[in-house]
PDB file of C-alpha atoms in Angstrom:
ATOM      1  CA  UNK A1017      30.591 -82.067  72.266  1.00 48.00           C
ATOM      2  CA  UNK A1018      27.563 -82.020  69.770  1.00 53.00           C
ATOM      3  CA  UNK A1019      24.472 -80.275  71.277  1.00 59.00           C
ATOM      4  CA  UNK A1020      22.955 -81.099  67.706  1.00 62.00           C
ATOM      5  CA  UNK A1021      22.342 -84.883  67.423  1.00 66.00           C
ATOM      6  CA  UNK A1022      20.368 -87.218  66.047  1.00 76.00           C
ATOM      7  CA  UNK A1023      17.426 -88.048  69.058  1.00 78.00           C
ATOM      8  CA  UNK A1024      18.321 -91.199  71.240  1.00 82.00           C
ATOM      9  CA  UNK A1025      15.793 -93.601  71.788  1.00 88.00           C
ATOM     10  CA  UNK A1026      15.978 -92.222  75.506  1.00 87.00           C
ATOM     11  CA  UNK A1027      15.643 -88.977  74.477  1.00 86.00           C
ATOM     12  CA  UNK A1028      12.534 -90.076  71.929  1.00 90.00           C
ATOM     13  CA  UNK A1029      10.801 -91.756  74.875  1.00 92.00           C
ATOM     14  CA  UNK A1030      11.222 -88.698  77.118  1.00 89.00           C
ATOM     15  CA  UNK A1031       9.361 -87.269  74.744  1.00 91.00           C
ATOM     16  CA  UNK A1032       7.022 -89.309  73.752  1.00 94.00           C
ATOM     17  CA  UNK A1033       6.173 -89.465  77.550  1.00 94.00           C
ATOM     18  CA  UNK A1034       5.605 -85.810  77.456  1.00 92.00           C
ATOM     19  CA  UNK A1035       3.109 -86.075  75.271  1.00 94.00           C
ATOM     20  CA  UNK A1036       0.881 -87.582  77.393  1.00 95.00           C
ATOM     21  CA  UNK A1037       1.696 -85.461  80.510  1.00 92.00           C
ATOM     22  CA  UNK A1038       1.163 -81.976  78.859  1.00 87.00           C
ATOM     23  CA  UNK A1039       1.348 -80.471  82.165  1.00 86.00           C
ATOM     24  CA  UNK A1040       4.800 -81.469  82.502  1.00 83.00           C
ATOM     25  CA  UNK A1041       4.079 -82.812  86.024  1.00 84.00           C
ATOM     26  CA  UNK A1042       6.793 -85.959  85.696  1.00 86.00           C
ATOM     27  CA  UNK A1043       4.564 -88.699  85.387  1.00 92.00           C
ATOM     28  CA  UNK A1044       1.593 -89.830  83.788  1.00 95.00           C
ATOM     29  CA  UNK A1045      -1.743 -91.935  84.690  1.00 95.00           C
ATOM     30  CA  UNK A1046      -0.917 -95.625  84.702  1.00 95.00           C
ATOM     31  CA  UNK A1047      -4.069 -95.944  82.511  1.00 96.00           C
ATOM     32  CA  UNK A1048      -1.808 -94.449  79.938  1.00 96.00           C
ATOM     33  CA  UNK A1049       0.937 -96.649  79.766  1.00 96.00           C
ATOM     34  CA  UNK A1050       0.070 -98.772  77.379  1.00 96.00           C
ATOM     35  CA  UNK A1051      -0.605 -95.924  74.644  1.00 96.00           C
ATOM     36  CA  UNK A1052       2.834 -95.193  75.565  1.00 96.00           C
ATOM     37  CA  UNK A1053       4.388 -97.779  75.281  1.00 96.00           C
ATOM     38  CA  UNK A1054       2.311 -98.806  71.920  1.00 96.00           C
ATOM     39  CA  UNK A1055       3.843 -95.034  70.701  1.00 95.00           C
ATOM     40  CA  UNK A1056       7.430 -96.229  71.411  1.00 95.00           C
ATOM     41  CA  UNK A1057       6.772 -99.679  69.792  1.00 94.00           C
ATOM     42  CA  UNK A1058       7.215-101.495  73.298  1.00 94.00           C
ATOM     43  CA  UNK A1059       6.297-104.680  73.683  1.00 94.00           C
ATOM     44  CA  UNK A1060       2.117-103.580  74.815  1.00 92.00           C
ATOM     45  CA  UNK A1061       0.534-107.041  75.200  1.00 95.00           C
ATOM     46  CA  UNK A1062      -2.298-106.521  78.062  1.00 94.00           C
ATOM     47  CA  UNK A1063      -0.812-109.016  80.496  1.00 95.00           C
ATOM     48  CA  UNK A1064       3.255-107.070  80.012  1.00 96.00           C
ATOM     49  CA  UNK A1065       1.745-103.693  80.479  1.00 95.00           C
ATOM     50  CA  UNK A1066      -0.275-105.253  83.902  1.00 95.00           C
ATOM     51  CA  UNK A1067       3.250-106.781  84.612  1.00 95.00           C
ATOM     52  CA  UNK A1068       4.788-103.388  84.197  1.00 96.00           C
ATOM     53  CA  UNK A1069       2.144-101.453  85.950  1.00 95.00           C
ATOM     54  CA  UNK A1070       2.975-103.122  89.033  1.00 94.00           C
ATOM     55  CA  UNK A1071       6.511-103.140  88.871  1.00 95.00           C
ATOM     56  CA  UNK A1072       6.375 -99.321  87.946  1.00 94.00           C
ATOM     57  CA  UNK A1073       3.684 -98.618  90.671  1.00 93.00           C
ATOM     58  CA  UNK A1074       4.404-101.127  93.713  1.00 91.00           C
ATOM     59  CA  UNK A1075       2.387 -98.768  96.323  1.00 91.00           C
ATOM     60  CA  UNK A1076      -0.203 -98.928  93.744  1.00 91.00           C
ATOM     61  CA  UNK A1077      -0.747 -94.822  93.581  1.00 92.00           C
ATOM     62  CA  UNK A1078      -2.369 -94.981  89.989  1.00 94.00           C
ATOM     63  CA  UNK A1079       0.763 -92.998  88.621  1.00 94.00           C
ATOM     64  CA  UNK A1080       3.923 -93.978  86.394  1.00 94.00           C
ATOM     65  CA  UNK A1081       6.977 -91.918  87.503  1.00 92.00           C
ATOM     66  CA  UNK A1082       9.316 -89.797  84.102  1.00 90.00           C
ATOM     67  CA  UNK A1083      12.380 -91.774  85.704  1.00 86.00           C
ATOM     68  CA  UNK A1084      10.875 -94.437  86.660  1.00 90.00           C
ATOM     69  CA  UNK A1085       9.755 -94.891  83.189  1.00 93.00           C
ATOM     70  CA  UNK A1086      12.851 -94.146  81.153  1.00 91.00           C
ATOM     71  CA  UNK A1087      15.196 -96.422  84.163  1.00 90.00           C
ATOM     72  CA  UNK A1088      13.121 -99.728  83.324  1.00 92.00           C
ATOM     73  CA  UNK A1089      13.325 -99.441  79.553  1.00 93.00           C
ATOM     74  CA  UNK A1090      16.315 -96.973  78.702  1.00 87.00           C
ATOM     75  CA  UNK A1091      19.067 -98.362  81.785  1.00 85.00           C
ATOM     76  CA  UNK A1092      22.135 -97.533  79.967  1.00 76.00           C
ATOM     77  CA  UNK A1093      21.330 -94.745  77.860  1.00 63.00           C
ATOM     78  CA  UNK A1094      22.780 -91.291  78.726  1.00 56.00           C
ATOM     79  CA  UNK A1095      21.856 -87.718  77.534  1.00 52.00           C
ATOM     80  CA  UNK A1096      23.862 -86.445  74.724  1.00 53.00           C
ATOM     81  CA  UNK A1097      23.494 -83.067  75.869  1.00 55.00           C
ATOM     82  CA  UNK A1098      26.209 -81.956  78.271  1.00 64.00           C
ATOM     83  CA  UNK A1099      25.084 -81.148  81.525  1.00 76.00           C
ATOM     84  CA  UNK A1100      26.544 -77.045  81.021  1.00 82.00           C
ATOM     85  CA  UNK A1101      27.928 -75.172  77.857  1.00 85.00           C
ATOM     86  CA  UNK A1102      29.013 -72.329  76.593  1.00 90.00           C
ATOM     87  CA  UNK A1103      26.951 -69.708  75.186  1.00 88.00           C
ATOM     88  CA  UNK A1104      27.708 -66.519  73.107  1.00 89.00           C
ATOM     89  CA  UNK A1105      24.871 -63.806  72.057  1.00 84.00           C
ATOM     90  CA  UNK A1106      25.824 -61.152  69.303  1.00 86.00           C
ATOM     91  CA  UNK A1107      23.418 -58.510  68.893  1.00 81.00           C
ATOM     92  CA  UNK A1108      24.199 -56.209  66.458  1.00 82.00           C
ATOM     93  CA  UNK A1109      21.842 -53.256  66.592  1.00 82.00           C
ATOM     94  CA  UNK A1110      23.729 -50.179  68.685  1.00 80.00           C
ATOM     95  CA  UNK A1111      20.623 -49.134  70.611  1.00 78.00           C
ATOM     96  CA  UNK A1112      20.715 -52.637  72.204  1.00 76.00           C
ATOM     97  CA  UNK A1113      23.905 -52.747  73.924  1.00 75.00           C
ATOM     98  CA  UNK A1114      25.050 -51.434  76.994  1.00 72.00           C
ATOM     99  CA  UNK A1115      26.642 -48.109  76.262  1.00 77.00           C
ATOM    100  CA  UNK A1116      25.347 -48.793  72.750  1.00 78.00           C
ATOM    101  CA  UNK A1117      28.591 -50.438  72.230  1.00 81.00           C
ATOM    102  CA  UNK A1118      27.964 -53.500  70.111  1.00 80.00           C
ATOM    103  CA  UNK A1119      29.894 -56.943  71.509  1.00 80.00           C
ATOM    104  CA  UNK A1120      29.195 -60.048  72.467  1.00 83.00           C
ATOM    105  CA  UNK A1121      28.314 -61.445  75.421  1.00 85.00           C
ATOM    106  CA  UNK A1122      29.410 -64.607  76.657  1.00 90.00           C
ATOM    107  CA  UNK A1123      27.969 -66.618  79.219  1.00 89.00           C
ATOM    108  CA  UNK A1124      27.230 -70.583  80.666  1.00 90.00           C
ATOM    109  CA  UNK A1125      23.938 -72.288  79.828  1.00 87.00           C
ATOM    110  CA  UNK A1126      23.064 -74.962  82.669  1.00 86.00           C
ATOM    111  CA  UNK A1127      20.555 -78.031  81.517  1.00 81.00           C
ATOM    112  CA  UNK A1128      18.395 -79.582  84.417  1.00 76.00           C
ATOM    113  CA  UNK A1129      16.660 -82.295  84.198  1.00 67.00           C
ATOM    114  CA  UNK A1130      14.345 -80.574  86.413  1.00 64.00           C
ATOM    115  CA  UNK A1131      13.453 -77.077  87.462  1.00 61.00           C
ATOM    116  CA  UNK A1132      15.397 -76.149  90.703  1.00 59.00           C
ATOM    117  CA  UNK A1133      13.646 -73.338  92.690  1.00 55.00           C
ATOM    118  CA  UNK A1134      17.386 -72.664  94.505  1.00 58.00           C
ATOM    119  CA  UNK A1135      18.655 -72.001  90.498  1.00 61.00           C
ATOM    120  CA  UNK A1136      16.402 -69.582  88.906  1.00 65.00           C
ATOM    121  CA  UNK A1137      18.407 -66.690  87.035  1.00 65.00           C
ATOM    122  CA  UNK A1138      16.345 -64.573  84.106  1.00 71.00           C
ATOM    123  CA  UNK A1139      13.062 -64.394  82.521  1.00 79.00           C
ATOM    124  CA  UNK A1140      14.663 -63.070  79.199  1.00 83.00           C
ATOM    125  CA  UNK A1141      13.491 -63.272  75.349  1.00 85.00           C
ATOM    126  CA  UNK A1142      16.822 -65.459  74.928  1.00 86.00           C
ATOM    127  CA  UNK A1143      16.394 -67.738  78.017  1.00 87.00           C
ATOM    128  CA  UNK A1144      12.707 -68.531  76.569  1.00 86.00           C
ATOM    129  CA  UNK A1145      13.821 -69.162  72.954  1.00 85.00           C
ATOM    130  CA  UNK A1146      16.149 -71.579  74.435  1.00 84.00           C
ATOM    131  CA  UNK A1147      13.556 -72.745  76.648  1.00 83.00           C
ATOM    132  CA  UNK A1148      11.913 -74.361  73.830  1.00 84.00           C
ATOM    133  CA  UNK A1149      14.753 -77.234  72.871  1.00 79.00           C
ATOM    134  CA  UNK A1150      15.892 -77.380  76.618  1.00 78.00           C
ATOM    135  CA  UNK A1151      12.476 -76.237  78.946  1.00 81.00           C
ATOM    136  CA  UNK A1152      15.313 -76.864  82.698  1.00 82.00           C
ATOM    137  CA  UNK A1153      17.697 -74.209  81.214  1.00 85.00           C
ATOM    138  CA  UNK A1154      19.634 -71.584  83.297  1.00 87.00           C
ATOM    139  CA  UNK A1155      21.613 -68.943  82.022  1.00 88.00           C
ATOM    140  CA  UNK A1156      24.704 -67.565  83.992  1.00 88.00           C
ATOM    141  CA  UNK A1157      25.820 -64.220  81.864  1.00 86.00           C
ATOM    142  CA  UNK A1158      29.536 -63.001  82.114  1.00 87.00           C
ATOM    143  CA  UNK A1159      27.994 -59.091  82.467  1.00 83.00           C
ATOM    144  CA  UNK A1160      25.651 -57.549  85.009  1.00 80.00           C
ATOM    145  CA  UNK A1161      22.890 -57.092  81.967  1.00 77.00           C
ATOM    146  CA  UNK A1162      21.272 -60.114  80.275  1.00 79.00           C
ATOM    147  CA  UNK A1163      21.587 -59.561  76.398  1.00 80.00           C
ATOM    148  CA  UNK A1164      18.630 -58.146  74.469  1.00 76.00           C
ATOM    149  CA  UNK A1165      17.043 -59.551  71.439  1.00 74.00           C
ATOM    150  CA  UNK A1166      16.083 -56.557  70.193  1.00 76.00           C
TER     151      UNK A1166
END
């Protein structure tokens, strides 16, 4: 299990995507998809991106769907992130700890590919850090407390 790997082209198109839908809504104008695609070194001949327009919009609703997206060009790639993992915080300043016993605490981190309403645990300093290489993370701690950073 590597949660360190080189970026897939999936994974590079995801967010490449991104880029162009800053407010992380899950899709993106279809008047962008062609700078997209151009960004990813797609095929972006006028009449292909037309072609895909249609194919990626068939009600016609102006917008190009995340999925949708990544399905028609990326079929058989799969995250190399696992969906859960283990996660272990050490914090070694006394005043910090419960009991101001210094330990670690152990506990599950869960990657969405969305955010789920139903799963929201904390708003902690860790959960954000972490937030910023997986932004759908959940952490389930082993103790009643969420760790402290500081």
């Amino acid at each position: 299990m590597a949660l360190v790997a080189p970026e897939s082209p999936s994974e590079q198109a995801r967010r490449v995507f991104q880029t162009f839908d800053p407010e992380d809504n899950g899709f993106i104008p279809d008047t962008l998809l062609e700078d997209v695609m151009k960004a990813l070194d797609l095929v972006s001949e006028p009449d292909y991106v037309n072609l895909m327009k249609s194919k990626l919009d068939p009600e016609g609703l102006g917008i190009i769907l995340l999925g949708q997206f990544l399905q028609e060009f990326f079929p058989d790639q799969d995250s190399v992130i696992p969906d859960s993992f283990p996660v272990y915080h050490y914090n070694g300043l006394k005043q910090s700890n419960h009991n101001e016993k210094v330990s670690y605490v152990e506990g599950t981190a869960l990657v969405m590919g969305f955010e789920d309403p139903m799963v929201r645990t904390d708003d902690t300093p860790v959960k954000r850090c972490l937030q910023t290489k997986w932004p759908y993370i959940e952490l389930l701690w082993t103790t009643e407390r969420s760790p402290s950073l500081n």
